[in-house]
Amino acid sequence: MKTLKQFLFFITVACFYINAFGQCATPPADMVSWWTGDSNTLDLIGTNDGTQLNGINYVSGMVSDAFLFDGIDDLILVPDSANLDLTGDMTLMTWVRRIGYDNQHQVVLCKGAGYVPNDESAVFLMRFEFDLTEFLFEDINGNNIIINGPAFEDSMYHHYVYVREGNEHRLYVDGFLFNNETFSSNPASTLGLPLTIGAQYHNPTNSPNDYDFNFNGEVDEIMVYNRALSISEMQSVYNSGTSGVCKDGLSVNDFSLVERISLYPNPTRGLIIFKLNAQLLTSYRNLELSIMDLTGRIVCSNVELQTETKVDISTLSNGMYLYTIRGENRVLKSGQLIKKR
């Protein structure tokens, strides 16, 4: 029988400011929910966790991992929540890559439901009509208020931002304003109806086929805000590219890792020790640490982690920093650390 032996490495690493291309973007304020696609369906910023139905997959996406939907029956179901029933100003932002183009309707995301067998409201919805991109909501009079986007057939990732502000809604694609239109009636409430990713809820009467219009492709970094983002905020996220939005605070993609990765002392005046369970090193190869400041500037990168790794941040300015631990192209854990006098 093989015996796993505990082993101890102390590696001292000095951190200092370096230039980095593609720095992560500061998260815009007033985010309601954030589904990163990083190997789970959890809401990173809020409490609107999703449940995968029919076996969605994960692939290397625009930013770390992404959701992969097969266009047949895959979807993510998020229960109804009052903070997602956004009948006023709002922003929906995501990266999307299409794979299949056969179906007339392919719904990427919908808060609400469809019209079969009863006409139900959708407070915001993104879909593809053949090649054409559409965002829409149903108003209080039962009318679908649609804004059209571009038609892409390149099977590449594109960044979509839908903004509703006052009586106007706008669509930004790949950092630029593509379309804007005004409307006269407010969106209808969708309280009691779920949010779905990768399909649309279509039969609130619980008939056999509850979901339809399945999406075939990849979806990454879905963010919902309860206000209209500025164009500079959107472009900051788009320009960050594969670095994405900085993941403030604690985010753990596998909750079994919480006790298997630790750091101390935190706050620290200089030296900080990252401690990993030895079994973790056998499960993941090439575990690496990166540290950045709150502007997204990387101060320590590609530090190979052992059971215990001592990192020297004494030369850094006092304040808060964000750390990320990756293994085999997965973010295993990220969080905050404090440098003090």
mmCIF file of C-alpha atoms in Angstrom:
data_model
loop_
_atom_site.group_PDB
_atom_site.id
_atom_site.type_symbol
_atom_site.label_atom_id
_atom_site.label_comp_id
_atom_site.label_asym_id
_atom_site.label_seq_id
_atom_site.Cartn_x
_atom_site.Cartn_y
_atom_site.Cartn_z
ATOM 1 C CA MET A 1 0.000 0.000 0.000
ATOM 2 C CA LYS A 2 1.340 3.377 -0.915
ATOM 3 C CA THR A 3 1.698 5.855 1.921
ATOM 4 C CA LEU A 4 1.267 9.565 1.349
ATOM 5 C CA LYS A 5 4.080 11.292 3.179
ATOM 6 C CA GLN A 6 3.778 14.837 4.452
ATOM 7 C CA PHE A 7 6.548 17.035 3.146
ATOM 8 C CA LEU A 8 7.497 20.605 3.799
ATOM 9 C CA PHE A 9 8.944 23.188 1.463
ATOM 10 C CA PHE A 10 9.605 26.800 2.333
ATOM 11 C CA ILE A 11 10.124 28.950 -0.699
ATOM 12 C CA THR A 12 10.619 32.654 -0.156
ATOM 13 C CA VAL A 13 9.347 34.777 -2.998
ATOM 14 C CA ALA A 14 9.750 38.531 -3.188
ATOM 15 C CA CYS A 15 6.883 40.420 -4.780
ATOM 16 C CA PHE A 16 7.210 43.743 -6.554
ATOM 17 C CA TYR A 17 5.331 45.713 -9.178
ATOM 18 C CA ILE A 18 5.603 44.492 -12.741
ATOM 19 C CA ASN A 19 3.887 45.487 -15.924
ATOM 20 C CA ALA A 20 1.133 43.168 -17.103
ATOM 21 C CA PHE A 21 -0.768 43.054 -20.345
ATOM 22 C CA GLY A 22 -4.483 42.388 -20.118
ATOM 23 C CA GLN A 23 -5.016 43.372 -16.475
ATOM 24 C CA CYS A 24 -8.295 42.405 -14.885
ATOM 25 C CA ALA A 25 -10.979 45.083 -14.667
ATOM 26 C CA THR A 26 -12.285 46.549 -11.419
ATOM 27 C CA PRO A 27 -15.792 45.151 -10.805
ATOM 28 C CA PRO A 28 -18.414 47.847 -11.470
ATOM 29 C CA ALA A 29 -20.580 48.598 -8.447
ATOM 30 C CA ASP A 30 -24.165 47.367 -7.903
ATOM 31 C CA MET A 31 -23.697 43.868 -9.284
ATOM 32 C CA VAL A 32 -26.629 41.607 -8.360
ATOM 33 C CA SER A 33 -25.367 38.256 -9.652
ATOM 34 C CA TRP A 34 -22.260 36.854 -11.324
ATOM 35 C CA TRP A 35 -22.127 33.368 -12.831
ATOM 36 C CA THR A 36 -18.492 32.944 -13.850
ATOM 37 C CA GLY A 37 -18.739 29.533 -15.532
ATOM 38 C CA ASP A 38 -15.633 28.433 -13.625
ATOM 39 C CA SER A 39 -16.633 24.780 -13.213
ATOM 40 C CA ASN A 40 -19.751 25.481 -11.154
ATOM 41 C CA THR A 41 -23.143 27.214 -11.319
ATOM 42 C CA LEU A 42 -22.707 29.306 -8.178
ATOM 43 C CA ASP A 43 -23.441 33.023 -7.980
ATOM 44 C CA LEU A 44 -20.045 34.487 -7.065
ATOM 45 C CA ILE A 45 -21.342 37.838 -5.828
ATOM 46 C CA GLY A 46 -24.866 37.073 -4.578
ATOM 47 C CA THR A 47 -27.133 34.248 -3.458
ATOM 48 C CA ASN A 48 -28.727 33.287 -6.784
ATOM 49 C CA ASP A 49 -26.982 29.948 -7.232
ATOM 50 C CA GLY A 50 -28.040 27.845 -10.201
ATOM 51 C CA THR A 51 -28.656 24.144 -10.663
ATOM 52 C CA GLN A 52 -27.498 22.394 -13.828
ATOM 53 C CA LEU A 53 -30.018 20.223 -15.615
ATOM 54 C CA ASN A 54 -29.209 17.424 -18.045
ATOM 55 C CA GLY A 55 -25.454 17.605 -17.686
ATOM 56 C CA ILE A 56 -23.934 20.847 -18.916
ATOM 57 C CA ASN A 57 -20.189 20.763 -19.575
ATOM 58 C CA TYR A 58 -17.325 23.165 -18.972
ATOM 59 C CA VAL A 59 -14.651 24.183 -21.449
ATOM 60 C CA SER A 60 -11.821 26.681 -21.610
ATOM 61 C CA GLY A 61 -13.680 29.938 -22.164
ATOM 62 C CA MET A 62 -12.949 33.593 -22.684
ATOM 63 C CA VAL A 63 -12.002 34.031 -19.004
ATOM 64 C CA SER A 64 -10.894 30.771 -17.386
ATOM 65 C CA ASP A 65 -13.716 28.216 -17.876
ATOM 66 C CA ALA A 66 -17.125 28.675 -19.524
ATOM 67 C CA PHE A 67 -20.486 26.924 -19.666
ATOM 68 C CA LEU A 68 -20.944 24.647 -22.686
ATOM 69 C CA PHE A 69 -24.529 23.927 -23.812
ATOM 70 C CA ASP A 70 -25.329 21.176 -26.313
ATOM 71 C CA GLY A 71 -28.409 22.802 -27.892
ATOM 72 C CA ILE A 72 -30.547 19.777 -26.995
ATOM 73 C CA ASP A 73 -31.515 19.815 -23.338
ATOM 74 C CA ASP A 74 -28.709 21.433 -21.278
ATOM 75 C CA LEU A 75 -29.567 24.400 -19.089
ATOM 76 C CA ILE A 76 -28.987 26.086 -15.739
ATOM 77 C CA LEU A 77 -31.995 26.850 -13.543
ATOM 78 C CA VAL A 78 -31.818 29.762 -11.084
ATOM 79 C CA PRO A 79 -34.797 30.048 -8.700
ATOM 80 C CA ASP A 80 -36.927 33.169 -8.667
ATOM 81 C CA SER A 81 -35.499 36.055 -6.661
ATOM 82 C CA ALA A 82 -36.831 39.573 -6.159
ATOM 83 C CA ASN A 83 -33.435 41.144 -6.899
ATOM 84 C CA LEU A 84 -33.485 39.594 -10.391
ATOM 85 C CA ASP A 85 -36.950 40.983 -11.194
ATOM 86 C CA LEU A 86 -35.415 44.126 -12.675
ATOM 87 C CA THR A 87 -38.292 46.168 -14.065
ATOM 88 C CA GLY A 88 -36.257 49.396 -13.939
ATOM 89 C CA ASP A 89 -32.706 50.301 -14.891
ATOM 90 C CA MET A 90 -30.389 47.340 -15.361
ATOM 91 C CA THR A 91 -27.398 45.893 -17.207
ATOM 92 C CA LEU A 92 -26.765 42.366 -18.477
ATOM 93 C CA MET A 93 -23.208 41.565 -19.588
ATOM 94 C CA THR A 94 -21.705 38.331 -20.908
ATOM 95 C CA TRP A 95 -19.322 36.675 -23.362
ATOM 96 C CA VAL A 96 -20.973 34.289 -25.844
ATOM 97 C CA ARG A 97 -19.622 31.940 -28.521
ATOM 98 C CA ARG A 98 -22.081 30.247 -30.853
ATOM 99 C CA ILE A 99 -21.447 26.738 -32.182
ATOM 100 C CA GLY A 100 -24.738 25.702 -33.793
ATOM 101 C CA TYR A 101 -26.819 27.854 -36.116
ATOM 102 C CA ASP A 102 -29.629 25.484 -37.103
ATOM 103 C CA ASN A 103 -32.506 26.402 -34.794
ATOM 104 C CA GLN A 104 -34.688 29.456 -35.325
ATOM 105 C CA HIS A 105 -34.696 30.352 -31.630
ATOM 106 C CA GLN A 106 -31.734 29.862 -29.311
ATOM 107 C CA VAL A 107 -32.110 31.456 -25.879
ATOM 108 C CA VAL A 108 -28.914 32.318 -24.038
ATOM 109 C CA LEU A 109 -30.556 33.690 -20.898
ATOM 110 C CA CYS A 110 -34.076 34.558 -19.747
ATOM 111 C CA LYS A 111 -35.560 35.878 -16.520
ATOM 112 C CA GLY A 112 -39.188 34.865 -16.835
ATOM 113 C CA ALA A 113 -40.905 32.490 -19.228
ATOM 114 C CA GLY A 114 -42.350 32.121 -22.707
ATOM 115 C CA TYR A 115 -45.802 31.980 -24.242
ATOM 116 C CA VAL A 116 -46.583 28.248 -24.306
ATOM 117 C CA PRO A 117 -49.214 27.410 -23.154
ATOM 118 C CA ASN A 118 -49.804 30.714 -21.345
ATOM 119 C CA ASP A 119 -48.259 34.063 -22.186
ATOM 120 C CA GLU A 120 -45.810 34.755 -19.369
ATOM 121 C CA SER A 121 -43.531 37.744 -18.916
ATOM 122 C CA ALA A 122 -39.787 37.999 -19.506
ATOM 123 C CA VAL A 123 -38.142 40.949 -17.781
ATOM 124 C CA PHE A 124 -34.929 40.467 -19.776
ATOM 125 C CA LEU A 125 -33.962 37.903 -22.394
ATOM 126 C CA MET A 126 -31.077 37.288 -24.804
ATOM 127 C CA ARG A 127 -31.554 35.027 -27.797
ATOM 128 C CA PHE A 128 -30.496 34.358 -31.367
ATOM 129 C CA GLU A 129 -33.032 34.348 -34.184
ATOM 130 C CA PHE A 130 -31.154 32.310 -36.768
ATOM 131 C CA ASP A 131 -28.014 34.493 -37.095
ATOM 132 C CA LEU A 132 -29.464 37.678 -35.581
ATOM 133 C CA THR A 133 -28.869 38.680 -31.966
ATOM 134 C CA GLU A 134 -31.903 39.917 -30.009
ATOM 135 C CA PHE A 135 -32.482 41.281 -26.526
ATOM 136 C CA LEU A 136 -36.037 41.861 -25.341
ATOM 137 C CA PHE A 137 -38.498 42.244 -22.494
ATOM 138 C CA GLU A 138 -42.267 42.011 -22.283
ATOM 139 C CA ASP A 139 -43.919 45.255 -21.190
ATOM 140 C CA ILE A 140 -46.921 45.690 -18.889
ATOM 141 C CA ASN A 141 -49.228 45.674 -21.940
ATOM 142 C CA GLY A 142 -47.982 42.266 -23.097
ATOM 143 C CA ASN A 143 -45.851 43.577 -25.978
ATOM 144 C CA ASN A 144 -42.371 42.224 -26.708
ATOM 145 C CA ILE A 145 -39.968 45.174 -26.858
ATOM 146 C CA ILE A 146 -37.051 43.966 -28.972
ATOM 147 C CA ILE A 147 -33.675 45.496 -29.772
ATOM 148 C CA ASN A 148 -31.646 43.846 -32.530
ATOM 149 C CA GLY A 149 -27.944 43.137 -32.569
ATOM 150 C CA PRO A 150 -25.438 41.926 -35.146
ATOM 151 C CA ALA A 151 -25.392 38.614 -37.008
ATOM 152 C CA PHE A 152 -22.130 36.735 -36.431
ATOM 153 C CA GLU A 153 -21.230 33.452 -38.115
ATOM 154 C CA ASP A 154 -17.572 33.292 -37.108
ATOM 155 C CA SER A 155 -17.930 30.943 -34.083
ATOM 156 C CA MET A 156 -15.811 33.375 -32.061
ATOM 157 C CA TYR A 157 -16.407 34.907 -28.641
ATOM 158 C CA HIS A 158 -18.231 38.243 -28.622
ATOM 159 C CA HIS A 159 -18.965 40.551 -25.713
ATOM 160 C CA TYR A 160 -22.604 41.598 -25.295
ATOM 161 C CA VAL A 161 -23.900 44.288 -22.945
ATOM 162 C CA TYR A 162 -27.615 45.073 -22.708
ATOM 163 C CA VAL A 163 -28.452 48.301 -20.848
ATOM 164 C CA ARG A 164 -31.877 49.615 -19.887
ATOM 165 C CA GLU A 165 -32.056 53.160 -18.555
ATOM 166 C CA GLY A 166 -35.258 55.163 -18.178
ATOM 167 C CA ASN A 167 -37.301 54.653 -21.354
ATOM 168 C CA GLU A 168 -34.317 53.653 -23.499
ATOM 169 C CA HIS A 169 -32.486 50.388 -23.980
ATOM 170 C CA ARG A 170 -29.097 50.013 -25.638
ATOM 171 C CA LEU A 171 -26.981 47.172 -26.951
ATOM 172 C CA TYR A 172 -23.192 47.261 -26.921
ATOM 173 C CA VAL A 173 -21.190 44.620 -28.775
ATOM 174 C CA ASP A 174 -17.424 44.180 -28.434
ATOM 175 C CA GLY A 175 -17.053 47.513 -26.671
ATOM 176 C CA PHE A 176 -19.113 49.685 -29.030
ATOM 177 C CA LEU A 177 -22.719 50.891 -29.131
ATOM 178 C CA PHE A 178 -24.508 48.838 -31.766
ATOM 179 C CA ASN A 179 -28.144 49.891 -31.322
ATOM 180 C CA ASN A 180 -30.385 51.986 -29.095
ATOM 181 C CA GLU A 181 -34.166 52.472 -29.047
ATOM 182 C CA THR A 182 -36.797 54.046 -26.826
ATOM 183 C CA PHE A 183 -39.922 52.428 -25.390
ATOM 184 C CA SER A 184 -43.067 53.784 -23.740
ATOM 185 C CA SER A 185 -44.179 51.121 -21.227
ATOM 186 C CA ASN A 186 -42.250 49.528 -18.393
ATOM 187 C CA PRO A 187 -41.274 45.847 -18.235
ATOM 188 C CA ALA A 188 -43.769 43.538 -16.574
ATOM 189 C CA SER A 189 -42.831 41.802 -13.335
ATOM 190 C CA THR A 190 -41.629 38.196 -13.406
ATOM 191 C CA LEU A 191 -41.975 37.407 -9.702
ATOM 192 C CA GLY A 192 -42.551 33.690 -9.304
ATOM 193 C CA LEU A 193 -40.679 32.815 -12.491
ATOM 194 C CA PRO A 194 -37.079 31.522 -12.657
ATOM 195 C CA LEU A 195 -34.000 32.674 -14.513
ATOM 196 C CA THR A 196 -32.686 30.158 -17.036
ATOM 197 C CA ILE A 197 -29.325 30.023 -18.804
ATOM 198 C CA GLY A 198 -29.072 28.020 -22.022
ATOM 199 C CA ALA A 199 -32.825 27.660 -22.608
ATOM 200 C CA GLN A 200 -36.208 29.268 -21.884
ATOM 201 C CA TYR A 201 -38.813 28.180 -19.354
ATOM 202 C CA HIS A 202 -41.906 27.619 -21.442
ATOM 203 C CA ASN A 203 -44.535 25.686 -19.553
ATOM 204 C CA PRO A 204 -45.303 27.086 -16.115
ATOM 205 C CA THR A 205 -48.210 24.631 -15.916
ATOM 206 C CA ASN A 206 -45.704 21.767 -15.472
ATOM 207 C CA SER A 207 -46.462 20.015 -18.739
ATOM 208 C CA PRO A 208 -43.877 17.433 -19.868
ATOM 209 C CA ASN A 209 -41.466 19.760 -21.689
ATOM 210 C CA ASP A 210 -40.711 22.615 -19.322
ATOM 211 C CA TYR A 211 -37.871 24.116 -21.357
ATOM 212 C CA ASP A 212 -37.297 24.934 -25.004
ATOM 213 C CA PHE A 213 -35.216 27.029 -27.418
ATOM 214 C CA ASN A 214 -31.963 25.456 -26.198
ATOM 215 C CA PHE A 215 -28.710 27.240 -26.914
ATOM 216 C CA ASN A 216 -25.794 25.534 -28.647
ATOM 217 C CA GLY A 217 -22.542 27.177 -27.654
ATOM 218 C CA GLU A 218 -20.463 28.633 -24.839
ATOM 219 C CA VAL A 219 -21.425 31.311 -22.318
ATOM 220 C CA ASP A 220 -18.952 32.951 -19.959
ATOM 221 C CA GLU A 221 -18.890 35.607 -17.227
ATOM 222 C CA ILE A 222 -22.618 36.405 -16.924
ATOM 223 C CA MET A 223 -23.135 39.550 -14.833
ATOM 224 C CA VAL A 224 -26.389 41.288 -13.893
ATOM 225 C CA TYR A 225 -26.503 44.810 -12.432
ATOM 226 C CA ASN A 226 -29.392 46.798 -10.988
ATOM 227 C CA ARG A 227 -28.322 49.997 -12.754
ATOM 228 C CA ALA A 228 -27.184 51.196 -16.157
ATOM 229 C CA LEU A 229 -23.406 50.872 -16.492
ATOM 230 C CA SER A 230 -21.463 53.652 -18.167
ATOM 231 C CA ILE A 231 -19.727 53.042 -21.464
ATOM 232 C CA SER A 232 -16.343 53.399 -19.765
ATOM 233 C CA GLU A 233 -17.257 50.655 -17.292
ATOM 234 C CA MET A 234 -18.316 48.333 -20.105
ATOM 235 C CA GLN A 235 -15.235 49.038 -22.175
ATOM 236 C CA SER A 236 -13.025 48.412 -19.159
ATOM 237 C CA VAL A 237 -14.448 44.890 -18.865
ATOM 238 C CA TYR A 238 -14.241 44.277 -22.615
ATOM 239 C CA ASN A 239 -10.665 45.568 -22.835
ATOM 240 C CA SER A 240 -9.567 43.280 -19.986
ATOM 241 C CA GLY A 241 -10.047 40.383 -22.416
ATOM 242 C CA THR A 242 -9.064 36.991 -21.015
ATOM 243 C CA SER A 243 -8.130 38.556 -17.661
ATOM 244 C CA GLY A 244 -11.779 39.392 -17.037
ATOM 245 C CA VAL A 245 -13.109 41.170 -13.987
ATOM 246 C CA CYS A 246 -11.077 41.050 -10.774
ATOM 247 C CA LYS A 247 -12.684 38.596 -8.402
ATOM 248 C CA ASP A 248 -12.883 40.647 -5.199
ATOM 249 C CA GLY A 249 -13.286 38.869 -1.902
ATOM 250 C CA LEU A 250 -13.447 35.158 -1.334
ATOM 251 C CA SER A 251 -14.412 32.920 -4.198
ATOM 252 C CA VAL A 252 -13.982 29.176 -4.013
ATOM 253 C CA ASN A 253 -14.890 27.087 -7.037
ATOM 254 C CA ASP A 254 -14.777 23.829 -5.078
ATOM 255 C CA PHE A 255 -15.931 24.232 -1.489
ATOM 256 C CA SER A 256 -14.035 21.078 -0.503
ATOM 257 C CA LEU A 257 -10.869 23.136 -0.998
ATOM 258 C CA VAL A 258 -11.685 25.732 1.668
ATOM 259 C CA GLU A 259 -9.853 23.856 4.419
ATOM 260 C CA ARG A 260 -7.144 22.567 2.096
ATOM 261 C CA ILE A 261 -5.769 25.987 1.127
ATOM 262 C CA SER A 262 -4.948 28.545 3.810
ATOM 263 C CA LEU A 263 -2.744 31.596 4.314
ATOM 264 C CA TYR A 264 -1.376 33.314 7.418
ATOM 265 C CA PRO A 265 -0.772 35.745 8.956
ATOM 266 C CA ASN A 266 -3.379 37.932 7.283
ATOM 267 C CA PRO A 267 -3.014 40.920 7.736
ATOM 268 C CA THR A 268 0.781 40.773 7.483
ATOM 269 C CA ARG A 269 3.666 43.209 7.702
ATOM 270 C CA GLY A 270 5.764 41.342 5.160
ATOM 271 C CA LEU A 271 5.883 37.567 5.078
ATOM 272 C CA ILE A 272 2.780 35.516 4.353
ATOM 273 C CA ILE A 273 2.640 31.715 4.207
ATOM 274 C CA PHE A 274 0.401 29.842 1.790
ATOM 275 C CA LYS A 275 -0.288 26.342 3.115
ATOM 276 C CA LEU A 276 -1.698 23.557 0.959
ATOM 277 C CA ASN A 277 -2.861 20.099 1.928
ATOM 278 C CA ALA A 278 -0.335 17.608 0.550
ATOM 279 C CA GLN A 279 -3.083 15.594 -1.121
ATOM 280 C CA LEU A 280 -3.958 18.687 -3.163
ATOM 281 C CA LEU A 281 -0.517 18.620 -4.758
ATOM 282 C CA THR A 282 -1.149 15.108 -6.024
ATOM 283 C CA SER A 283 -4.553 16.072 -7.451
ATOM 284 C CA TYR A 284 -3.427 19.226 -9.276
ATOM 285 C CA ARG A 285 -0.203 19.776 -11.116
ATOM 286 C CA ASN A 286 1.547 23.124 -11.427
ATOM 287 C CA LEU A 287 -0.287 24.984 -8.660
ATOM 288 C CA GLU A 288 0.533 28.662 -9.115
ATOM 289 C CA LEU A 289 -0.114 31.836 -7.136
ATOM 290 C CA SER A 290 -0.712 35.333 -8.478
ATOM 291 C CA ILE A 291 -1.244 38.515 -6.467
ATOM 292 C CA MET A 292 -2.608 41.799 -7.801
ATOM 293 C CA ASP A 293 -3.580 45.162 -6.381
ATOM 294 C CA LEU A 294 -7.114 46.556 -6.566
ATOM 295 C CA THR A 295 -6.412 48.255 -9.898
ATOM 296 C CA GLY A 296 -5.656 44.862 -11.453
ATOM 297 C CA ARG A 297 -1.885 45.450 -11.570
ATOM 298 C CA ILE A 298 -0.044 42.176 -11.028
ATOM 299 C CA VAL A 299 2.566 42.346 -8.248
ATOM 300 C CA CYS A 300 3.405 38.658 -8.001
ATOM 301 C CA SER A 301 2.803 36.050 -10.683
ATOM 302 C CA ASN A 302 3.433 32.422 -11.573
ATOM 303 C CA VAL A 303 4.693 31.489 -8.105
ATOM 304 C CA GLU A 304 4.862 27.686 -7.948
ATOM 305 C CA LEU A 305 3.281 26.484 -4.705
ATOM 306 C CA GLN A 306 4.457 23.648 -2.504
ATOM 307 C CA THR A 307 3.032 22.376 0.776
ATOM 308 C CA GLU A 308 4.083 25.635 2.401
ATOM 309 C CA THR A 309 5.303 28.607 0.432
ATOM 310 C CA LYS A 310 6.569 31.767 2.094
ATOM 311 C CA VAL A 311 5.888 34.935 0.102
ATOM 312 C CA ASP A 312 7.546 38.247 0.940
ATOM 313 C CA ILE A 313 5.346 41.284 0.223
ATOM 314 C CA SER A 314 7.293 43.691 2.449
ATOM 315 C CA THR A 315 8.179 45.929 -0.497
ATOM 316 C CA LEU A 316 4.540 46.466 -1.436
ATOM 317 C CA SER A 317 2.540 49.488 -0.347
ATOM 318 C CA ASN A 318 0.146 49.070 2.563
ATOM 319 C CA GLY A 319 -3.392 48.124 1.614
ATOM 320 C CA MET A 320 -5.553 45.328 0.247
ATOM 321 C CA TYR A 321 -4.486 42.880 -2.463
ATOM 322 C CA LEU A 322 -6.201 40.012 -4.272
ATOM 323 C CA TYR A 323 -4.684 36.557 -4.656
ATOM 324 C CA THR A 324 -5.568 33.729 -7.040
ATOM 325 C CA ILE A 325 -4.434 30.100 -6.882
ATOM 326 C CA ARG A 326 -4.721 28.102 -10.105
ATOM 327 C CA GLY A 327 -4.187 24.483 -10.918
ATOM 328 C CA GLU A 328 -4.490 22.919 -14.372
ATOM 329 C CA ASN A 329 -6.151 26.089 -15.740
ATOM 330 C CA ARG A 330 -8.747 26.152 -12.926
ATOM 331 C CA VAL A 331 -9.123 28.871 -10.328
ATOM 332 C CA LEU A 332 -9.107 26.837 -7.106
ATOM 333 C CA LYS A 333 -9.325 29.703 -4.667
ATOM 334 C CA SER A 334 -9.078 33.485 -4.633
ATOM 335 C CA GLY A 335 -9.429 36.045 -1.899
ATOM 336 C CA GLN A 336 -8.082 39.115 -0.144
ATOM 337 C CA LEU A 337 -4.889 39.709 1.776
ATOM 338 C CA ILE A 338 -3.898 42.812 3.719
ATOM 339 C CA LYS A 339 -0.444 44.435 3.881
ATOM 340 C CA LYS A 340 -0.044 46.692 6.919
ATOM 341 C CA ARG A 341 2.730 48.623 8.636
#
